[in-house]
Amino acid sequence: SIGPTIRVFPNPTNDQLSIELASSGTLNRAVQFMVFDRLGRVLETGSISQGSTRETIWLGGYAPGTYFIKCFGEGFEQQNFKVIKM
């Protein structure tokens, strides 16, 4: 099925990163997310709960560089994002 339209912004970012469901489609489950560094280590995990549209992640404690966000949930294909932290 068609999953939600997900926006990850701002990109590049300094400290704060928002994951937003721009359109939830027929979403009736939470959207899980994971943040990885470029070596594939999991740095953060969380979810956007059903009925919510945005979650904010604080990246201020991590070094500048490239990070990867994976968003997934029941009934839709996982979506991957590359984020640059300044």
Short mmCIF file of N, CA and C in Angstrom, two decimals:
data_model
loop_
_atom_site.label_atom_id
_atom_site.label_comp_id
_atom_site.label_asym_id
_atom_site.label_seq_id
_atom_site.Cartn_x
_atom_site.Cartn_y
_atom_site.Cartn_z
N SER A 1 0.84 -1.19 0.00
CA SER A 1 0.00 0.00 0.00
C SER A 1 0.87 1.24 0.00
N ILE A 2 0.26 2.34 -0.34
CA ILE A 2 0.98 3.61 -0.37
C ILE A 2 1.22 4.07 1.06
N GLY A 3 2.44 4.38 1.35
CA GLY A 3 2.77 4.82 2.70
C GLY A 3 2.63 6.32 2.83
N PRO A 4 2.94 6.82 4.00
CA PRO A 4 2.85 8.26 4.23
C PRO A 4 3.94 9.00 3.46
N THR A 5 3.68 10.25 3.15
CA THR A 5 4.71 11.12 2.60
C THR A 5 5.48 11.69 3.79
N ILE A 6 6.77 11.40 3.85
CA ILE A 6 7.58 11.78 5.00
C ILE A 6 8.58 12.83 4.57
N ARG A 7 8.69 13.89 5.36
CA ARG A 7 9.69 14.93 5.14
C ARG A 7 10.66 14.91 6.32
N VAL A 8 11.95 15.03 6.01
CA VAL A 8 12.99 15.13 7.03
C VAL A 8 13.69 16.47 6.79
N PHE A 9 13.65 17.36 7.76
CA PHE A 9 14.16 18.72 7.55
C PHE A 9 14.58 19.33 8.88
N PRO A 10 15.36 20.41 8.93
CA PRO A 10 16.06 20.98 7.77
C PRO A 10 17.24 20.09 7.38
N ASN A 11 17.65 20.19 6.15
CA ASN A 11 18.75 19.37 5.65
C ASN A 11 19.53 20.21 4.64
N PRO A 12 20.76 20.62 4.98
CA PRO A 12 21.53 20.26 6.17
C PRO A 12 20.97 20.90 7.45
N THR A 13 21.39 20.32 8.58
CA THR A 13 20.92 20.79 9.87
C THR A 13 22.10 21.06 10.79
N ASN A 14 21.87 21.86 11.81
CA ASN A 14 22.90 22.07 12.83
C ASN A 14 22.70 21.14 14.01
N ASP A 15 21.52 21.16 14.60
CA ASP A 15 21.28 20.39 15.81
C ASP A 15 19.97 19.61 15.77
N GLN A 16 18.94 20.26 15.29
CA GLN A 16 17.61 19.71 15.43
C GLN A 16 17.11 19.21 14.08
N LEU A 17 16.50 18.03 14.09
CA LEU A 17 15.99 17.42 12.87
C LEU A 17 14.54 17.03 13.11
N SER A 18 13.66 17.42 12.20
CA SER A 18 12.26 17.05 12.32
C SER A 18 11.91 15.99 11.29
N ILE A 19 11.15 15.00 11.73
CA ILE A 19 10.58 14.00 10.83
C ILE A 19 9.08 14.27 10.84
N GLU A 20 8.54 14.59 9.67
CA GLU A 20 7.15 15.01 9.60
C GLU A 20 6.39 14.16 8.60
N LEU A 21 5.20 13.78 8.97
CA LEU A 21 4.31 13.09 8.03
C LEU A 21 3.53 14.16 7.28
N ALA A 22 3.92 14.38 6.03
CA ALA A 22 3.27 15.43 5.25
C ALA A 22 1.87 14.99 4.84
N SER A 23 1.72 13.69 4.57
CA SER A 23 0.38 13.15 4.35
C SER A 23 0.38 11.76 4.95
N SER A 24 -0.62 11.47 5.73
CA SER A 24 -0.61 10.20 6.44
C SER A 24 -1.28 9.10 5.64
N GLY A 25 -1.90 9.45 4.51
CA GLY A 25 -2.54 8.42 3.71
C GLY A 25 -3.54 7.64 4.54
N THR A 26 -3.42 6.34 4.50
CA THR A 26 -4.32 5.49 5.28
C THR A 26 -3.59 4.95 6.49
N LEU A 27 -2.78 5.79 7.11
CA LEU A 27 -1.91 5.34 8.19
C LEU A 27 -2.70 5.12 9.47
N ASN A 28 -2.66 3.90 9.97
CA ASN A 28 -3.33 3.63 11.23
C ASN A 28 -2.38 2.96 12.22
N ARG A 29 -1.09 3.13 11.97
CA ARG A 29 -0.07 2.59 12.85
C ARG A 29 0.99 3.67 13.07
N ALA A 30 1.77 3.49 14.10
CA ALA A 30 2.90 4.40 14.33
C ALA A 30 3.95 4.22 13.23
N VAL A 31 4.68 5.29 12.97
CA VAL A 31 5.84 5.23 12.07
C VAL A 31 7.08 5.17 12.95
N GLN A 32 7.87 4.12 12.77
CA GLN A 32 9.11 3.96 13.52
C GLN A 32 10.23 4.65 12.75
N PHE A 33 11.22 5.16 13.48
CA PHE A 33 12.40 5.68 12.79
C PHE A 33 13.66 5.27 13.53
N MET A 34 14.75 5.20 12.76
CA MET A 34 16.07 4.91 13.30
C MET A 34 17.05 5.88 12.65
N VAL A 35 18.00 6.34 13.45
CA VAL A 35 19.05 7.22 12.95
C VAL A 35 20.36 6.45 13.02
N PHE A 36 21.08 6.42 11.90
CA PHE A 36 22.35 5.70 11.80
C PHE A 36 23.45 6.68 11.45
N ASP A 37 24.67 6.37 11.91
CA ASP A 37 25.82 7.11 11.40
C ASP A 37 26.30 6.45 10.12
N ARG A 38 27.35 6.99 9.53
CA ARG A 38 27.78 6.48 8.22
C ARG A 38 28.39 5.09 8.31
N LEU A 39 28.69 4.63 9.52
CA LEU A 39 29.20 3.28 9.70
C LEU A 39 28.08 2.28 9.99
N GLY A 40 26.84 2.78 10.00
CA GLY A 40 25.70 1.89 10.21
C GLY A 40 25.34 1.66 11.67
N ARG A 41 25.96 2.41 12.57
CA ARG A 41 25.62 2.27 13.99
C ARG A 41 24.32 3.00 14.28
N VAL A 42 23.45 2.38 15.06
CA VAL A 42 22.18 3.01 15.42
C VAL A 42 22.44 4.02 16.54
N LEU A 43 22.05 5.27 16.29
CA LEU A 43 22.26 6.34 17.27
C LEU A 43 20.99 6.67 18.03
N GLU A 44 19.87 6.65 17.34
CA GLU A 44 18.59 7.02 17.94
C GLU A 44 17.51 6.13 17.34
N THR A 45 16.51 5.83 18.15
CA THR A 45 15.32 5.17 17.64
C THR A 45 14.11 5.86 18.26
N GLY A 46 13.00 5.77 17.59
CA GLY A 46 11.80 6.39 18.13
C GLY A 46 10.64 6.14 17.20
N SER A 47 9.55 6.81 17.46
CA SER A 47 8.39 6.64 16.60
C SER A 47 7.53 7.89 16.62
N ILE A 48 6.77 8.04 15.55
CA ILE A 48 5.73 9.06 15.48
C ILE A 48 4.44 8.31 15.74
N SER A 49 3.82 8.62 16.86
CA SER A 49 2.66 7.83 17.26
C SER A 49 1.46 8.12 16.38
N GLN A 50 0.57 7.17 16.35
CA GLN A 50 -0.65 7.32 15.58
C GLN A 50 -1.38 8.59 16.03
N GLY A 51 -1.81 9.40 15.07
CA GLY A 51 -2.50 10.63 15.41
C GLY A 51 -1.58 11.83 15.52
N SER A 52 -0.28 11.59 15.55
CA SER A 52 0.70 12.68 15.59
C SER A 52 1.28 12.83 14.19
N THR A 53 1.90 13.97 13.91
CA THR A 53 2.46 14.15 12.58
C THR A 53 3.94 14.50 12.58
N ARG A 54 4.54 14.73 13.74
CA ARG A 54 5.94 15.15 13.73
C ARG A 54 6.66 14.68 14.98
N GLU A 55 7.94 14.37 14.78
CA GLU A 55 8.83 14.07 15.89
C GLU A 55 10.13 14.82 15.64
N THR A 56 10.72 15.36 16.70
CA THR A 56 11.96 16.10 16.57
C THR A 56 13.09 15.34 17.25
N ILE A 57 14.22 15.27 16.56
CA ILE A 57 15.40 14.57 17.07
C ILE A 57 16.48 15.62 17.30
N TRP A 58 17.19 15.49 18.41
CA TRP A 58 18.29 16.39 18.72
C TRP A 58 19.59 15.71 18.31
N LEU A 59 20.31 16.33 17.37
CA LEU A 59 21.57 15.76 16.88
C LEU A 59 22.77 16.56 17.38
N GLY A 60 22.53 17.48 18.31
CA GLY A 60 23.59 18.37 18.76
C GLY A 60 24.80 17.69 19.36
N GLY A 61 24.61 16.48 19.89
CA GLY A 61 25.73 15.78 20.51
C GLY A 61 26.58 14.98 19.55
N TYR A 62 26.20 14.97 18.27
CA TYR A 62 26.92 14.15 17.30
C TYR A 62 27.83 15.02 16.44
N ALA A 63 28.88 14.40 15.93
CA ALA A 63 29.86 15.11 15.10
C ALA A 63 29.24 15.51 13.76
N PRO A 64 29.76 16.58 13.16
CA PRO A 64 29.32 16.92 11.81
C PRO A 64 29.58 15.76 10.85
N GLY A 65 28.72 15.62 9.88
CA GLY A 65 28.90 14.55 8.90
C GLY A 65 27.58 14.11 8.33
N THR A 66 27.60 12.92 7.74
CA THR A 66 26.43 12.37 7.06
C THR A 66 25.75 11.35 7.96
N TYR A 67 24.45 11.46 8.06
CA TYR A 67 23.64 10.53 8.86
C TYR A 67 22.50 10.02 8.00
N PHE A 68 21.97 8.88 8.40
CA PHE A 68 20.92 8.25 7.63
C PHE A 68 19.72 7.99 8.52
N ILE A 69 18.55 8.30 8.01
CA ILE A 69 17.31 8.10 8.73
C ILE A 69 16.51 7.03 7.99
N LYS A 70 16.05 6.04 8.71
CA LYS A 70 15.19 5.01 8.13
C LYS A 70 13.84 5.12 8.81
N CYS A 71 12.78 5.27 8.01
CA CYS A 71 11.41 5.33 8.52
C CYS A 71 10.66 4.12 8.00
N PHE A 72 9.94 3.46 8.90
CA PHE A 72 9.24 2.24 8.48
C PHE A 72 8.02 2.03 9.36
N GLY A 73 7.13 1.21 8.88
CA GLY A 73 5.93 0.93 9.63
C GLY A 73 5.18 -0.22 8.98
N GLU A 74 4.17 -0.67 9.66
CA GLU A 74 3.39 -1.78 9.16
C GLU A 74 2.60 -1.32 7.93
N GLY A 75 2.72 -2.06 6.86
CA GLY A 75 1.89 -1.80 5.69
C GLY A 75 2.45 -0.81 4.70
N PHE A 76 3.69 -0.35 4.87
CA PHE A 76 4.28 0.48 3.81
C PHE A 76 5.78 0.24 3.72
N GLU A 77 6.31 0.56 2.56
CA GLU A 77 7.73 0.35 2.31
C GLU A 77 8.57 1.30 3.14
N GLN A 78 9.71 0.81 3.59
CA GLN A 78 10.57 1.69 4.37
C GLN A 78 11.09 2.81 3.48
N GLN A 79 11.30 3.97 4.07
CA GLN A 79 11.82 5.13 3.37
C GLN A 79 13.12 5.54 4.04
N ASN A 80 14.11 5.86 3.21
CA ASN A 80 15.45 6.20 3.71
C ASN A 80 15.80 7.63 3.32
N PHE A 81 16.48 8.31 4.23
CA PHE A 81 16.87 9.70 4.01
C PHE A 81 18.32 9.88 4.41
N LYS A 82 19.03 10.71 3.66
CA LYS A 82 20.40 11.07 4.00
C LYS A 82 20.37 12.51 4.51
N VAL A 83 20.99 12.74 5.66
CA VAL A 83 20.98 14.06 6.28
C VAL A 83 22.42 14.49 6.54
N ILE A 84 22.70 15.75 6.24
CA ILE A 84 24.02 16.32 6.53
C ILE A 84 23.91 17.15 7.80
N LYS A 85 24.76 16.84 8.78
CA LYS A 85 24.84 17.67 9.98
C LYS A 85 26.06 18.57 9.85
N MET A 86 25.83 19.86 10.00
CA MET A 86 26.92 20.84 9.85
C MET A 86 27.75 20.91 11.13
#
